[in-house]
mmCIF file of C-alpha atoms in Angstrom:
data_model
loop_
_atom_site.group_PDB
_atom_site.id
_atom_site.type_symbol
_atom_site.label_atom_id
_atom_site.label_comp_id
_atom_site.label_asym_id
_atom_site.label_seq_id
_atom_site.Cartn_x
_atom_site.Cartn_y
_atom_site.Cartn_z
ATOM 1 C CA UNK A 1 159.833 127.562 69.660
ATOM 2 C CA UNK A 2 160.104 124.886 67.640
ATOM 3 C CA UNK A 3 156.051 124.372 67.076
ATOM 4 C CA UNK A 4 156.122 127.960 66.222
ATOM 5 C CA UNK A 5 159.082 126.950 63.636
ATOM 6 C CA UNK A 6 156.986 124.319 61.748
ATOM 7 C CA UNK A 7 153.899 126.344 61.835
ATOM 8 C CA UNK A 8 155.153 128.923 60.320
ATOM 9 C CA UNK A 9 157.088 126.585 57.499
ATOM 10 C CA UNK A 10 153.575 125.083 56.918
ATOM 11 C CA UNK A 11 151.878 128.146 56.899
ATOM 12 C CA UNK A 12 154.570 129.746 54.058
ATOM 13 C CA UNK A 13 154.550 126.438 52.514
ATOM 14 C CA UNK A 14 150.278 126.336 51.570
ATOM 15 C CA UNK A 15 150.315 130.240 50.690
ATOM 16 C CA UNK A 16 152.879 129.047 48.297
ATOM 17 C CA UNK A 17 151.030 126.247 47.286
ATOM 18 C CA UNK A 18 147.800 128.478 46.878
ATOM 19 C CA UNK A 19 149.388 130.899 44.791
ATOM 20 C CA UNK A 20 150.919 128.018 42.160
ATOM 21 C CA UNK A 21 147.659 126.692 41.862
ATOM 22 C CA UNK A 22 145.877 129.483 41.506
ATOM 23 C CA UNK A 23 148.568 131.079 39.196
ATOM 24 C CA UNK A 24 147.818 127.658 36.742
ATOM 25 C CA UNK A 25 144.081 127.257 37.287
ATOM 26 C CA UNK A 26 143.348 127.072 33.504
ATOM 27 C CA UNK A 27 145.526 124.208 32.928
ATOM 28 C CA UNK A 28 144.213 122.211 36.845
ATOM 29 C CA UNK A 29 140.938 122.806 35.377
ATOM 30 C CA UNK A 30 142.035 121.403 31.848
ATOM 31 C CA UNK A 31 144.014 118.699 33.527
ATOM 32 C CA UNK A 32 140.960 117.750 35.552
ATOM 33 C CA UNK A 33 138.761 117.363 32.652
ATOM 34 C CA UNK A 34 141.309 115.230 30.789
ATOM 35 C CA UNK A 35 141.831 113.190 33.659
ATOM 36 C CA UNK A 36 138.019 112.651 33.745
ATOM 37 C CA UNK A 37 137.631 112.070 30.053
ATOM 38 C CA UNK A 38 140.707 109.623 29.304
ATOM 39 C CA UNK A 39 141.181 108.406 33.010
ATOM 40 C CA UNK A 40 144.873 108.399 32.674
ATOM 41 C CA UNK A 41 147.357 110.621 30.955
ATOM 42 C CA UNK A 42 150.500 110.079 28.969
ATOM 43 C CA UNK A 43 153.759 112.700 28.620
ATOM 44 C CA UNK A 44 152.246 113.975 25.375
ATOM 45 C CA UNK A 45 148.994 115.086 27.284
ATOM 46 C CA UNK A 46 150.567 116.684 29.917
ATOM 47 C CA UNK A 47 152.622 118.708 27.743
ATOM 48 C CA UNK A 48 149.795 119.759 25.858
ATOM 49 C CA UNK A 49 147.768 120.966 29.051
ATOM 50 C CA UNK A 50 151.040 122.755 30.272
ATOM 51 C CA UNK A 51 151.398 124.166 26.912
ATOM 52 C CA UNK A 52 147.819 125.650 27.081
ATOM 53 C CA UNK A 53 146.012 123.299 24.375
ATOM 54 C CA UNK A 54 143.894 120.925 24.461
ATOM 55 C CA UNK A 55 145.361 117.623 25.074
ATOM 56 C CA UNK A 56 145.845 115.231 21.705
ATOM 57 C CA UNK A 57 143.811 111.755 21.836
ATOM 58 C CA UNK A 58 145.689 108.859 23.939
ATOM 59 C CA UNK A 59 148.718 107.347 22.189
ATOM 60 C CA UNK A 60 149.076 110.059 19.687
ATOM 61 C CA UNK A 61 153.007 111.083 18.857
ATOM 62 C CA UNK A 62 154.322 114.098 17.490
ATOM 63 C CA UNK A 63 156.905 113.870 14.742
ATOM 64 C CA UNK A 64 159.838 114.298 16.437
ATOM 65 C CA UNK A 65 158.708 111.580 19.391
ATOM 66 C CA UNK A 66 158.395 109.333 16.442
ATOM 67 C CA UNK A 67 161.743 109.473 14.817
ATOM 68 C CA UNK A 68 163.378 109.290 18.258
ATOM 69 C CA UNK A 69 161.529 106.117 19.047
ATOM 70 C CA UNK A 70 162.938 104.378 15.913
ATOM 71 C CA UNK A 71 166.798 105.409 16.530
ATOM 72 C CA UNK A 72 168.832 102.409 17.532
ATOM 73 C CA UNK A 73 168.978 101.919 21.359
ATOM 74 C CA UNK A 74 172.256 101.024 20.805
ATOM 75 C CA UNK A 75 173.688 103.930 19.687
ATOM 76 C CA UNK A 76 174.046 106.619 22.249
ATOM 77 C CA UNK A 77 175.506 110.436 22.960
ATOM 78 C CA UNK A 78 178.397 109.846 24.690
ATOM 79 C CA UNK A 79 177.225 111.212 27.853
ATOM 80 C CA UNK A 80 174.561 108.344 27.308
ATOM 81 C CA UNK A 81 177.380 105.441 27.609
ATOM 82 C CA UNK A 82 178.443 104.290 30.662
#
């Protein structure tokens, strides 16, 4: 009973898996390529891909990524500070 349990889990579990993938097979196939040109991938490039587009060159920031690097770590939202 138990076997049957897990099997069927694992069995519900791949179908679902199978479906995700195949639902998002443009951007596995784009991610695949990326991963194959640049070798690695930052958070920029995997939004891009999940976006639909093309990923941007390694190291490349968007404007708002920018700004938000250069605010002062020391001054945070106050559901930042502990």
């Amino acid at each position: 009973r138990v076997d049957e349990e897990i099997k069927k889990i694992i069995s519900e579990c791949y179908e679902r898996a199978e479906e995700i993938l195949s639902k998002n097979l443009d951007q596995l196939h784009n991610m695949a390529n990326s991963l194959m040109e640049y070798e690695t991938l930052d958070e920029n490039q995997i939004n891009d891909i999940m976006a639909g587009a093309k990923p941007r060159a390694p190291g490349t920031e968007d404007d708002t990524e920018g700004k938000m690097k250069n605010k002062d770590p020391s001054v945070g939202d106050a559901a930042e500070q502990n």
